[in-house]
JSON list of C-alpha atoms in Angstrom, two decimals:
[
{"chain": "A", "resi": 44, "resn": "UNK", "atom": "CA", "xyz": [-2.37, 10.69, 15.00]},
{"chain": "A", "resi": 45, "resn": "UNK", "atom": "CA", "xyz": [0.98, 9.41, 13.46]},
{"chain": "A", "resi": 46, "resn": "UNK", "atom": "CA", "xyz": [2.51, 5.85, 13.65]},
{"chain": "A", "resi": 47, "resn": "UNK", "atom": "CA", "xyz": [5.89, 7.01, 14.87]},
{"chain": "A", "resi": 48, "resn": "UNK", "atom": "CA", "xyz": [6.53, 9.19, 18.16]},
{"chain": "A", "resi": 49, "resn": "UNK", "atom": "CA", "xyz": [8.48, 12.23, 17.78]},
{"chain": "A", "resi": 50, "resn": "UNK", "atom": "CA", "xyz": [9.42, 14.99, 20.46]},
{"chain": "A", "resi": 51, "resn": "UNK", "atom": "CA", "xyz": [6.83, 18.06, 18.54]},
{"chain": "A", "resi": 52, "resn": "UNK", "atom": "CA", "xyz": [10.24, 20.33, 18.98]},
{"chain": "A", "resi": 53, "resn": "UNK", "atom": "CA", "xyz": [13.91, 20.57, 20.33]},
{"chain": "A", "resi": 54, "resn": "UNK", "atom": "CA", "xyz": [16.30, 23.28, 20.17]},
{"chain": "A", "resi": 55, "resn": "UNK", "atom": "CA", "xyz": [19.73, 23.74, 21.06]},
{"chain": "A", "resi": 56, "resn": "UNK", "atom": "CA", "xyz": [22.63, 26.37, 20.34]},
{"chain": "A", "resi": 57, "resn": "UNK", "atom": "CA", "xyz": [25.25, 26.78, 17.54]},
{"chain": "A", "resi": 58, "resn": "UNK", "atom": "CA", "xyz": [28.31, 24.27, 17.95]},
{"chain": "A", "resi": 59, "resn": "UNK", "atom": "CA", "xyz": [25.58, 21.91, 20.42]},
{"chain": "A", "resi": 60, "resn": "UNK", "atom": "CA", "xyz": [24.38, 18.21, 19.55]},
{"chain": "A", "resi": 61, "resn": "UNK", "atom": "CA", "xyz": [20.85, 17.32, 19.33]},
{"chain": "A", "resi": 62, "resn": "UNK", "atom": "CA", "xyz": [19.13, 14.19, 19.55]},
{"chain": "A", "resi": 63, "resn": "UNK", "atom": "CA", "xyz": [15.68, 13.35, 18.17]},
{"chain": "A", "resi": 64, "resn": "UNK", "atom": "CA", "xyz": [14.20, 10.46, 19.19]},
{"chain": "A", "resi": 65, "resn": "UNK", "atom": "CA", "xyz": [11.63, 8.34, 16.60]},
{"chain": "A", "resi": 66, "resn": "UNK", "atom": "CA", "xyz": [9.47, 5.42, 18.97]},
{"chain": "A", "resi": 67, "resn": "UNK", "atom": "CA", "xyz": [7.65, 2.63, 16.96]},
{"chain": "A", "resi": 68, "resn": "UNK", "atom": "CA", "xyz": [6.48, -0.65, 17.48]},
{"chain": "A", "resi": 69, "resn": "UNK", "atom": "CA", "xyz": [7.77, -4.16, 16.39]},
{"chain": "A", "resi": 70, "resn": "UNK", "atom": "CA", "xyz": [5.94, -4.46, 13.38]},
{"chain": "A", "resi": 71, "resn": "UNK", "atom": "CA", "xyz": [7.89, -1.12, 11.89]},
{"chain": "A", "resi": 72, "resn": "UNK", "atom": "CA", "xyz": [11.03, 0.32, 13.48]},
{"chain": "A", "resi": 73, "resn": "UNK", "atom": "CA", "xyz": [11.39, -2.56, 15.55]},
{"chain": "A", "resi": 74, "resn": "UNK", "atom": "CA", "xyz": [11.95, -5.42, 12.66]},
{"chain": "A", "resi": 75, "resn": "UNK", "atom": "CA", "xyz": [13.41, -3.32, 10.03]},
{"chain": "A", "resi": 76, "resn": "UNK", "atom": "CA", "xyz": [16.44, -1.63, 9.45]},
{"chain": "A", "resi": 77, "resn": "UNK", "atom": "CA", "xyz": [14.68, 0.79, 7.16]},
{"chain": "A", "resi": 78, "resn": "UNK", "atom": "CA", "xyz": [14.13, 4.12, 8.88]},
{"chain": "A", "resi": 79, "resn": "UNK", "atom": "CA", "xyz": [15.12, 7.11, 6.99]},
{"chain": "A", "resi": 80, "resn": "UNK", "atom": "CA", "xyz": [14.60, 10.93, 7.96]},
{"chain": "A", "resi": 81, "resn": "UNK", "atom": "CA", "xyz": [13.85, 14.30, 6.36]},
{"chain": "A", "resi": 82, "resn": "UNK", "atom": "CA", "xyz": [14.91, 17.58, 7.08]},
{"chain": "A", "resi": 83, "resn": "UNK", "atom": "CA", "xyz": [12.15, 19.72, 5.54]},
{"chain": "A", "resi": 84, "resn": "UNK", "atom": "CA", "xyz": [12.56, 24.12, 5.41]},
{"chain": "A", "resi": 85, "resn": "UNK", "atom": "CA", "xyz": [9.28, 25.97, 5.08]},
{"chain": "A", "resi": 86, "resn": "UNK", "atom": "CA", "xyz": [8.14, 25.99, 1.46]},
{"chain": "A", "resi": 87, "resn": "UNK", "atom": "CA", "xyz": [10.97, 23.50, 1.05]},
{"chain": "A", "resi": 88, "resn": "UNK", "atom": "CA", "xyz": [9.91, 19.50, -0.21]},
{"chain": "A", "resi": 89, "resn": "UNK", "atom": "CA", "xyz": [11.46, 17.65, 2.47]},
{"chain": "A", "resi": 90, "resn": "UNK", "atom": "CA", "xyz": [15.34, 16.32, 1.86]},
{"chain": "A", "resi": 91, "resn": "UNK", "atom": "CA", "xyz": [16.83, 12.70, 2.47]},
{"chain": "A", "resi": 92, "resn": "UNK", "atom": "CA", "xyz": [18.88, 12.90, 5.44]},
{"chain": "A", "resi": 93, "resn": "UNK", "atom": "CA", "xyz": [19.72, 9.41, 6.82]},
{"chain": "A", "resi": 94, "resn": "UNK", "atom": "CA", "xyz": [18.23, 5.91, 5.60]},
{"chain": "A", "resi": 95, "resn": "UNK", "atom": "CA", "xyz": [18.40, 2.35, 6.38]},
{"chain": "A", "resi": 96, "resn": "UNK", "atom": "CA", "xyz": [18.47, 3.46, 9.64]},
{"chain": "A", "resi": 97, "resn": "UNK", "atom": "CA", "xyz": [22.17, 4.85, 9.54]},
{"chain": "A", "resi": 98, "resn": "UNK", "atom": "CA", "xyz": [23.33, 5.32, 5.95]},
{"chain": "A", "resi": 99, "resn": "UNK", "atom": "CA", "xyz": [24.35, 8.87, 4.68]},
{"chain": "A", "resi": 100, "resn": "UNK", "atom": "CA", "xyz": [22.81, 10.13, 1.00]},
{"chain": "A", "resi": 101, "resn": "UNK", "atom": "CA", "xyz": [25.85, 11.63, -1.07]},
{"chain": "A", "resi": 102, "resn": "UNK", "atom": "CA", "xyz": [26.37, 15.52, 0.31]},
{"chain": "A", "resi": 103, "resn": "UNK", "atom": "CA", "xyz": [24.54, 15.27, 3.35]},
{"chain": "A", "resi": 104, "resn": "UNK", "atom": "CA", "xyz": [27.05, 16.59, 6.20]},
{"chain": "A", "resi": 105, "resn": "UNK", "atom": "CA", "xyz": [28.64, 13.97, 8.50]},
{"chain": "A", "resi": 106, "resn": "UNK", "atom": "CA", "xyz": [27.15, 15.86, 11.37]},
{"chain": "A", "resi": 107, "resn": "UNK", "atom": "CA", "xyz": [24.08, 13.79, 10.73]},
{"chain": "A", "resi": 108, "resn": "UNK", "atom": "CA", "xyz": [24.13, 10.48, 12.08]},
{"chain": "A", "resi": 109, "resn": "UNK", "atom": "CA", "xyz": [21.82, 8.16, 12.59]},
{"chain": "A", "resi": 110, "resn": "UNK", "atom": "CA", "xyz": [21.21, 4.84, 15.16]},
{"chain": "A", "resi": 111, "resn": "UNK", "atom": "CA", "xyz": [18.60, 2.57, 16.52]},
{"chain": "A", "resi": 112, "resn": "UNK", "atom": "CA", "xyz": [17.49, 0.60, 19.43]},
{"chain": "A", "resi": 113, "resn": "UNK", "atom": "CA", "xyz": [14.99, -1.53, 19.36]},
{"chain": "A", "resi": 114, "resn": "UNK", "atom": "CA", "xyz": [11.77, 0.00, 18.55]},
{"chain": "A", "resi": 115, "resn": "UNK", "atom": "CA", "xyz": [13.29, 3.81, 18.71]},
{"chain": "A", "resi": 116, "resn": "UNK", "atom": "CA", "xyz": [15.34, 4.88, 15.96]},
{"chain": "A", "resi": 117, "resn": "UNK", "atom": "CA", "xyz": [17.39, 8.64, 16.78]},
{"chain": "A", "resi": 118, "resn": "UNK", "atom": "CA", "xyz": [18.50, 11.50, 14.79]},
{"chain": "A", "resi": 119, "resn": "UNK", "atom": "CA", "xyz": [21.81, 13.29, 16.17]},
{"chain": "A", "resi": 120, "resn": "UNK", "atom": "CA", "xyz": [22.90, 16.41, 14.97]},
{"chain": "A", "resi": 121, "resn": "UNK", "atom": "CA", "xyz": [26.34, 17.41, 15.88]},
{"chain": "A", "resi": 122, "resn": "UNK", "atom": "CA", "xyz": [27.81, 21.02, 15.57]},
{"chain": "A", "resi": 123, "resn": "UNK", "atom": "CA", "xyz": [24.79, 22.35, 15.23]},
{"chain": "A", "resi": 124, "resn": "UNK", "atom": "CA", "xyz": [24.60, 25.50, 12.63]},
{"chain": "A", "resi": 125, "resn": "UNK", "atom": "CA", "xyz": [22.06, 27.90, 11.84]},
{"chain": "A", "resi": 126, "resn": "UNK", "atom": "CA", "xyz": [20.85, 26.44, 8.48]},
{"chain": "A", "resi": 127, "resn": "UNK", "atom": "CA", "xyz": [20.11, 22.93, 10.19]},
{"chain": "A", "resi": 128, "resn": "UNK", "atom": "CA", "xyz": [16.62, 24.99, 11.60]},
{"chain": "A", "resi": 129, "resn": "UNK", "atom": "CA", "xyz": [13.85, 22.61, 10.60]},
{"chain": "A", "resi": 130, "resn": "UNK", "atom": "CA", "xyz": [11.15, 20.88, 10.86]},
{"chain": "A", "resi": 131, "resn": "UNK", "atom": "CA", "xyz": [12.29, 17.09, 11.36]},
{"chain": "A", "resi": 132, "resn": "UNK", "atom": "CA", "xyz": [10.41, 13.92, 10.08]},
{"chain": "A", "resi": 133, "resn": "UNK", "atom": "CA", "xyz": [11.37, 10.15, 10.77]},
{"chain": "A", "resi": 134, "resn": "UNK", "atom": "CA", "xyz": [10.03, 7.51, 8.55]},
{"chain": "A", "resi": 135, "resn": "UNK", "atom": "CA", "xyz": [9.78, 3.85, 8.70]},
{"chain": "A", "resi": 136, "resn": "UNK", "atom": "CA", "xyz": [8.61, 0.38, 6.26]},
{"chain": "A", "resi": 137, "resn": "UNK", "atom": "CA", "xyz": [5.60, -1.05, 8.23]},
{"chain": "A", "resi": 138, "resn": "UNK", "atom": "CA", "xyz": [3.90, -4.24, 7.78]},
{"chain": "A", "resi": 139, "resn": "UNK", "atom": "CA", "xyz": [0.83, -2.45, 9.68]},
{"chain": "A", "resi": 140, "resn": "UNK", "atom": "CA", "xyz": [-0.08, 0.85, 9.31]},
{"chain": "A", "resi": 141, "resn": "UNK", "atom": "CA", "xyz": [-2.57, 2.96, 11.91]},
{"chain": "A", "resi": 142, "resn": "UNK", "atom": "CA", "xyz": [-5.10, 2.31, 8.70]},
{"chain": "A", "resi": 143, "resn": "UNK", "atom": "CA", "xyz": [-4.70, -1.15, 8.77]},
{"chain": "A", "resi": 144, "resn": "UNK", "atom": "CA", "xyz": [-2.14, -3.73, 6.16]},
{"chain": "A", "resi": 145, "resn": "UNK", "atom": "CA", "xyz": [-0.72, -2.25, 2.61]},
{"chain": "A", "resi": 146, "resn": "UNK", "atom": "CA", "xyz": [-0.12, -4.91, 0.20]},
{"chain": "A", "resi": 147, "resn": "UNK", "atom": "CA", "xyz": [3.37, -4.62, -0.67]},
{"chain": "A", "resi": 148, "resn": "UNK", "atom": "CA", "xyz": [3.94, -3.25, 2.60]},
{"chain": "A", "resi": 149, "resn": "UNK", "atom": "CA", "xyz": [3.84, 0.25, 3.78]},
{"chain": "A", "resi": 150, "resn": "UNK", "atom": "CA", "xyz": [5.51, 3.41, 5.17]},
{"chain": "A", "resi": 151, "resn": "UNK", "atom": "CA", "xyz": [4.28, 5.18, 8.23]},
{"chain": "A", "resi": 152, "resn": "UNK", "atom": "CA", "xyz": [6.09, 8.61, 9.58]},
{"chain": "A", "resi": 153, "resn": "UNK", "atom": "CA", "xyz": [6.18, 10.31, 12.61]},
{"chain": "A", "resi": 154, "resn": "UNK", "atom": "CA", "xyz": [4.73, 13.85, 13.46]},
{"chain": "A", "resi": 155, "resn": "UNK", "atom": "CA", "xyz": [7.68, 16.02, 12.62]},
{"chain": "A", "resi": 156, "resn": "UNK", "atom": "CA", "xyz": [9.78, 17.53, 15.30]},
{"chain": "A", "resi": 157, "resn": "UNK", "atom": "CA", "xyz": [10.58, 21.48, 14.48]},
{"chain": "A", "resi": 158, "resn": "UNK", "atom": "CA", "xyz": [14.35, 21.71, 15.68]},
{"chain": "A", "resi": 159, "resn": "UNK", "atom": "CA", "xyz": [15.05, 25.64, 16.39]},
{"chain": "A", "resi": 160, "resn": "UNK", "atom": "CA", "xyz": [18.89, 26.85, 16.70]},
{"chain": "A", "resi": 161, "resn": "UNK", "atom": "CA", "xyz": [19.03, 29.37, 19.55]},
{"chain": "B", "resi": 116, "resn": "UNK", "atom": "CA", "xyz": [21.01, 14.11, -12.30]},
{"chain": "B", "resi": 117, "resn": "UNK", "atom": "CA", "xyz": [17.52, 13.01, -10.74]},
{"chain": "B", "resi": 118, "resn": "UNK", "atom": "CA", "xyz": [14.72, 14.91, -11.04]},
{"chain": "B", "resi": 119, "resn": "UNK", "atom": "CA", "xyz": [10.78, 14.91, -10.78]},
{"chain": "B", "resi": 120, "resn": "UNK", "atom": "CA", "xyz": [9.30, 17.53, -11.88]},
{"chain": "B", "resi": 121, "resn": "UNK", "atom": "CA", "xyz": [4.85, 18.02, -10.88]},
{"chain": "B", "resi": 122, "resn": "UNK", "atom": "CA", "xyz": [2.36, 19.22, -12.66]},
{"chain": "B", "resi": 123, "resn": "UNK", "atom": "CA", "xyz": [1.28, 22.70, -11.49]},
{"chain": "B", "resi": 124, "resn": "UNK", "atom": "CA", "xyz": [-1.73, 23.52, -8.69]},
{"chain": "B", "resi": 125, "resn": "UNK", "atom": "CA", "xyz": [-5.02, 23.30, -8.94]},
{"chain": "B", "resi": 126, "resn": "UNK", "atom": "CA", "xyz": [-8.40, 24.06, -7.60]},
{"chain": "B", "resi": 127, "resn": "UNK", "atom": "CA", "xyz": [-10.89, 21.70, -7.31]},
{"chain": "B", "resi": 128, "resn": "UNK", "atom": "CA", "xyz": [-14.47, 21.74, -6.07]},
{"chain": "B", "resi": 129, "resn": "UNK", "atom": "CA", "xyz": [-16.01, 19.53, -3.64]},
{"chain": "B", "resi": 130, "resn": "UNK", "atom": "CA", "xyz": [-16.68, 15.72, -4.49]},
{"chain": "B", "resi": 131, "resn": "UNK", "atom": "CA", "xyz": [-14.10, 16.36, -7.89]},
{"chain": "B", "resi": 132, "resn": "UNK", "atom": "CA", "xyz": [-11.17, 14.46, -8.52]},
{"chain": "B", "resi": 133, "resn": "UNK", "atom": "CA", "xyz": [-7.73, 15.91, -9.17]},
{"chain": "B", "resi": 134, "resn": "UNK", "atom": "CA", "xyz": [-5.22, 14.09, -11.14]},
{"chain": "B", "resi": 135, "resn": "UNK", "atom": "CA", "xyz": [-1.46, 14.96, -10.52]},
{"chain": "B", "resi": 136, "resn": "UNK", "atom": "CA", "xyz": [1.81, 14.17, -12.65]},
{"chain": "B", "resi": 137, "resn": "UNK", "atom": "CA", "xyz": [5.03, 13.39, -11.68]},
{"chain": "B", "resi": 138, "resn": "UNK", "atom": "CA", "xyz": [7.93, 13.19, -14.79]},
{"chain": "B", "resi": 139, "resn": "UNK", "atom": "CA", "xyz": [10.60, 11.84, -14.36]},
{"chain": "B", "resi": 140, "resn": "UNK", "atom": "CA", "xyz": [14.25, 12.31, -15.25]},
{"chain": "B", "resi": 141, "resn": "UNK", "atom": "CA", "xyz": [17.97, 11.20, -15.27]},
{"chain": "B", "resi": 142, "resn": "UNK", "atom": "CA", "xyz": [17.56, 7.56, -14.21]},
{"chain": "B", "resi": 143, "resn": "UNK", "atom": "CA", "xyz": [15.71, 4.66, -15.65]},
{"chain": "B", "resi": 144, "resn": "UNK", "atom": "CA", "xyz": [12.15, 5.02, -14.86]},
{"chain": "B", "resi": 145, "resn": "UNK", "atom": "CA", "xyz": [10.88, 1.94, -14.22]},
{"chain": "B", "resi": 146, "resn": "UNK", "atom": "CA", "xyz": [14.17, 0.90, -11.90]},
{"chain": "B", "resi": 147, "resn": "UNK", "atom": "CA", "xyz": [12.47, 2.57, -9.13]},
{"chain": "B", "resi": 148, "resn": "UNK", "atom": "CA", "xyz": [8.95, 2.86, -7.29]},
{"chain": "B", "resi": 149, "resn": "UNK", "atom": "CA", "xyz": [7.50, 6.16, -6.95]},
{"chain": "B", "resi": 150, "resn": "UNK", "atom": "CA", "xyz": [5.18, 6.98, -3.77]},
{"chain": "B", "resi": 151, "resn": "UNK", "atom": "CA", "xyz": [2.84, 9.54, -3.03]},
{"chain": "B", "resi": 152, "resn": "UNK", "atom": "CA", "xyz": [3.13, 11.49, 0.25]},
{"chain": "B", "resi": 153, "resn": "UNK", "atom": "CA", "xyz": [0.64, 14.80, 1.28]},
{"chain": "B", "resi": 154, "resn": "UNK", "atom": "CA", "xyz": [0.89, 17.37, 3.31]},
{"chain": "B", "resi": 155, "resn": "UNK", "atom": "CA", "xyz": [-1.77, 19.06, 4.82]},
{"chain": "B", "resi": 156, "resn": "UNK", "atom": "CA", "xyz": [-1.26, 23.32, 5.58]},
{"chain": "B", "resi": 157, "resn": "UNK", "atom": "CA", "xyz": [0.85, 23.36, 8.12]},
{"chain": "B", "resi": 158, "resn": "UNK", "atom": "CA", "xyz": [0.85, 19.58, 9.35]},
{"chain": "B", "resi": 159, "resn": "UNK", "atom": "CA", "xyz": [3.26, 16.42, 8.76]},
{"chain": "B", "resi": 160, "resn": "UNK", "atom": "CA", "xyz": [3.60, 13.96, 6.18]},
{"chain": "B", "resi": 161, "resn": "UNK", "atom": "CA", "xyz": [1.00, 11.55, 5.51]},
{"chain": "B", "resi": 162, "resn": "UNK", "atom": "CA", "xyz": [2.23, 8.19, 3.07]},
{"chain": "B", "resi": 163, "resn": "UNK", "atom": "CA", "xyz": [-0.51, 7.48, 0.52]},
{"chain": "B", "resi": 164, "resn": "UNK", "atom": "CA", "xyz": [0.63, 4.59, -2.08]},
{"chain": "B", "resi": 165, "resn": "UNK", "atom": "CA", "xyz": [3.39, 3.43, -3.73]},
{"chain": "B", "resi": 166, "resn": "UNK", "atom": "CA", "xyz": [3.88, 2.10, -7.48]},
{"chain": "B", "resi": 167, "resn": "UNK", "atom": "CA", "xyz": [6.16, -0.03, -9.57]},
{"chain": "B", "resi": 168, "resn": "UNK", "atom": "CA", "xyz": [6.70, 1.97, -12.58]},
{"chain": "B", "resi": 169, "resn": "UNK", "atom": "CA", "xyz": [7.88, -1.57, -14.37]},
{"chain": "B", "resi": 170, "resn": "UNK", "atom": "CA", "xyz": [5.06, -3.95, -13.46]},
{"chain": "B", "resi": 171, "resn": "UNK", "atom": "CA", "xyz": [2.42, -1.07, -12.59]},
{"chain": "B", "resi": 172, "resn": "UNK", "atom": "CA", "xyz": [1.57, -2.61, -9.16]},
{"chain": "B", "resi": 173, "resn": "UNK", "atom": "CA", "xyz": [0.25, -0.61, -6.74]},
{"chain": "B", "resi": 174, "resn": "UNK", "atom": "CA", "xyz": [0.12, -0.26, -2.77]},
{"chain": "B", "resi": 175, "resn": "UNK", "atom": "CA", "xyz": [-2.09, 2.08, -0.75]},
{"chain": "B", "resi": 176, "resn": "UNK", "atom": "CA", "xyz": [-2.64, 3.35, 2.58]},
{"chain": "B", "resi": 177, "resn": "UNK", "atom": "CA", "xyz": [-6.12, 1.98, 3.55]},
{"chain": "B", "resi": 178, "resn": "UNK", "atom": "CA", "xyz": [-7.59, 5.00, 4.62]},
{"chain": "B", "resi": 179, "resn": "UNK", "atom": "CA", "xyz": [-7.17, 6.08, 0.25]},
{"chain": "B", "resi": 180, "resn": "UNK", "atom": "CA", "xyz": [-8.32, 2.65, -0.84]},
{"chain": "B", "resi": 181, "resn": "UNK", "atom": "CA", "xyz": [-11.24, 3.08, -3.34]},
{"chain": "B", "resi": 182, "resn": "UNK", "atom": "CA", "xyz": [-10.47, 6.96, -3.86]},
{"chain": "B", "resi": 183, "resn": "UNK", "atom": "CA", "xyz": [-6.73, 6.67, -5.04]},
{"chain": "B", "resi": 184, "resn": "UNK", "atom": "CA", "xyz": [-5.03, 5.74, -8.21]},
{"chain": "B", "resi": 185, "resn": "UNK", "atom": "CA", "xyz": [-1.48, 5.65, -9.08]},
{"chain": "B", "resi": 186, "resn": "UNK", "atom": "CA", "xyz": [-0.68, 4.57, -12.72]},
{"chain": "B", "resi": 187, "resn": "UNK", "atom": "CA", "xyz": [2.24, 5.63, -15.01]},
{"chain": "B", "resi": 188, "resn": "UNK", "atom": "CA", "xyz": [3.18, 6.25, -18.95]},
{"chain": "B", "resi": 189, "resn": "UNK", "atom": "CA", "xyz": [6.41, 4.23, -19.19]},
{"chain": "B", "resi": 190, "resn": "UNK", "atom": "CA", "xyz": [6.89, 5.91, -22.56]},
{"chain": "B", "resi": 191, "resn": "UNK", "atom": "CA", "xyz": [7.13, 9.38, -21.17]},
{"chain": "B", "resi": 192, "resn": "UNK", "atom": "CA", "xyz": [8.91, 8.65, -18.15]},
{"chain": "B", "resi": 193, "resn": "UNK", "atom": "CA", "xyz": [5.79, 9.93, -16.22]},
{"chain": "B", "resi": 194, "resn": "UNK", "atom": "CA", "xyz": [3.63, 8.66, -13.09]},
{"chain": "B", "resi": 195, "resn": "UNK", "atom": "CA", "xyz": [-0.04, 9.97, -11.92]},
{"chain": "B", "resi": 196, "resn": "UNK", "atom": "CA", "xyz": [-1.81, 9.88, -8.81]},
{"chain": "B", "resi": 197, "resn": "UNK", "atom": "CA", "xyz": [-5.50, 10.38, -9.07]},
{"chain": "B", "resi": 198, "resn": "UNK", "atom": "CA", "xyz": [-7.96, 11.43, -5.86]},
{"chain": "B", "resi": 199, "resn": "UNK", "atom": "CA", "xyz": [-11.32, 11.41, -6.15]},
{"chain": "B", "resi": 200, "resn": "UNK", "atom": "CA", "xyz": [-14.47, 12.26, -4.23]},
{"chain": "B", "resi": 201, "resn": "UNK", "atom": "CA", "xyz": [-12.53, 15.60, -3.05]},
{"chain": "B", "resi": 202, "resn": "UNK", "atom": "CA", "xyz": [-13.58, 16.89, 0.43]},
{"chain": "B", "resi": 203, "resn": "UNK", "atom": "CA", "xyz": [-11.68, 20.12, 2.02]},
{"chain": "B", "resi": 204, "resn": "UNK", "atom": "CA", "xyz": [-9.55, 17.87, 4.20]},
{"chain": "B", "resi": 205, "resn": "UNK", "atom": "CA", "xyz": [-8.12, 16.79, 1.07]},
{"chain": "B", "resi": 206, "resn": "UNK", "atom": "CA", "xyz": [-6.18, 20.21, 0.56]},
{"chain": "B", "resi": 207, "resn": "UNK", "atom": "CA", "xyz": [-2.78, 19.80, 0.98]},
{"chain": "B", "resi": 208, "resn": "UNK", "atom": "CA", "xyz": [0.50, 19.86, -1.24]},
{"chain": "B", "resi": 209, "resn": "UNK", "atom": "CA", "xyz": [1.11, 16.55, -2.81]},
{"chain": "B", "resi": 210, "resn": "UNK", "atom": "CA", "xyz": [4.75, 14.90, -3.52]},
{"chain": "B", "resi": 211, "resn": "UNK", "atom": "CA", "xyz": [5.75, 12.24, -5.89]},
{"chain": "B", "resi": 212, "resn": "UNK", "atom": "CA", "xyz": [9.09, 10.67, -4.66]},
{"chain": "B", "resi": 213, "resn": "UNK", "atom": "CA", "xyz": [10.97, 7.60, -5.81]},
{"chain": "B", "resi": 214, "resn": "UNK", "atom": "CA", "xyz": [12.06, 4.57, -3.88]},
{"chain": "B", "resi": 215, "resn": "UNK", "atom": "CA", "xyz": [11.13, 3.33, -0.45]},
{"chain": "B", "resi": 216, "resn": "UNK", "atom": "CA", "xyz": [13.52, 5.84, 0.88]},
{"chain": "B", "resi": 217, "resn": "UNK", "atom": "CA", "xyz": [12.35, 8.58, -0.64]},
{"chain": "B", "resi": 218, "resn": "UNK", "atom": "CA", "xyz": [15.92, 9.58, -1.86]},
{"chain": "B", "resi": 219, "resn": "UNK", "atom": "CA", "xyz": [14.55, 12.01, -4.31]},
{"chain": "B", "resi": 220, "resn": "UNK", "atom": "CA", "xyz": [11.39, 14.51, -4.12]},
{"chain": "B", "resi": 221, "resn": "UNK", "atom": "CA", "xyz": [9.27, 15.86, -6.56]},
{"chain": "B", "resi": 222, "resn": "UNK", "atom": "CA", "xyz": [8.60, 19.78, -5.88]},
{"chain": "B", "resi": 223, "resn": "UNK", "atom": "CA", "xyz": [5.22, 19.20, -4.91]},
{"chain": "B", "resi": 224, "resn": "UNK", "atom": "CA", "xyz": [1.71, 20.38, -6.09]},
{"chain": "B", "resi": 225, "resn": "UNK", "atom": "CA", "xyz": [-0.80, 22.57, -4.26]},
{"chain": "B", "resi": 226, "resn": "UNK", "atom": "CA", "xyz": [-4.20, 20.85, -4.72]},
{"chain": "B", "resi": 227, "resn": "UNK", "atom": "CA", "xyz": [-6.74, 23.50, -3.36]},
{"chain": "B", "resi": 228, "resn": "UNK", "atom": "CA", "xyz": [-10.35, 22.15, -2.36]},
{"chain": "B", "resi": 229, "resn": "UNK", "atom": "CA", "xyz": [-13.13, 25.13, -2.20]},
{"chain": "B", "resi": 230, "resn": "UNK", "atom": "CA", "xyz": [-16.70, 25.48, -3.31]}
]
């Protein structure tokens, strides 16, 4: 069972915006702007997308954008193209972890959500 | 440009451990913590430590404490995470990857667990 919520999968069609939520509680997303997510192809080690909860890496497409609301953090795709079929992973710095406190703080992720391009 | 490069797969019998490398290049080694994440055959990511590559202080997820390792070789530019007691539900690729937000990824190693 992961820390983080995510929808297991959500599709949409080429030029369409997607949304994928990321739920937490207050002692992760909810008290720290540092969610990041991955967009991860089979085979593929997973790829910095967004993180601290908005910010772009250098060469990722403005079509990614990121946001949060209290203890949900979202993923928004816009103009959605065939390449951006993936499998979807939201991360998060936790103070408490599902296996209990990490000294030095921890990370817990969500489940993945596989996003399929009709 | 950043890069970590892994030490290759490996098969492992039950109750072994498994020691994997992670070198790194094109940035200042001990700038930046390295983590370990897994990833089981066909399941999500799973966090399992982090380490400061300066100070060699560690973090791990409870459910590794007392089988996991993470040390590094600041003179080769080069971390480790070591596993032991090996059960099958321990197969599953492993990544290095630096910083909190995981800006750069290792390619990963296979670490196969079979009698």
């Amino acid at each position: 069972q992961s820390a983080l919520t995510q929808p297991a999968s959500v599709s949409g069609s080429p030029g369409q915006s997607i949304t994928i939520s990321c739920s937490g509680i207050s002692s992760d997303v909810g008290s720290y702007n540092l969610v990041s997510w991955y967009q991860q192809h089979p085979g593929k080690a997973p790829k910095l997308m967004i993180y601290e909860g908005s910010k772009r890496p250098s060469g990722v497409s403005n079509r990614f954008s990121g946001s949060k609301s209290a203890n949900t953090a979202s993923l928004t795709i816009s103009g959605l193209q065939a390449e951006d079929e993936a499998d979807y992973y939201c991360c998060s710095y936790a103070t408490s972890t599902p296996s209990g406190v990490v000294f030095g703080g921890g990370v817990v992720f969500g489940g993945g959500t596989r996003l399929t391009v009709l | 440009q950043v890069q970590l490069v892994q030490s290759g797969a490996e098969v492992k019998k039950p109750g072994a451990s498994v020691k994997v490398s992670c070198k790194a290049s094109g940035y200042t080694f001990t700038s930046y913590d390295i983590n370990w994440v897994r990833q089981a055959p066909g399941q999500g990511l799973e966090w399992m430590g982090w380490m400061n590559p300066n100070s060699g202080k560690t973090g791990y997820a409870q459910k590794f404490q007392g089988r996991v390792t993470m040390t590094r070789s600041t003179s080769i530019s080069t971390a480790y995470m070591e596993l032991s007691s090996l059960t099958s539900d321990d197969t599953a690729v492993y990544y290095c990857a630096r910083t909190i937000d995981f800006d750069h990824w290792g390619q990963g190693t296979l670490v196969t667990v079979s009698s």
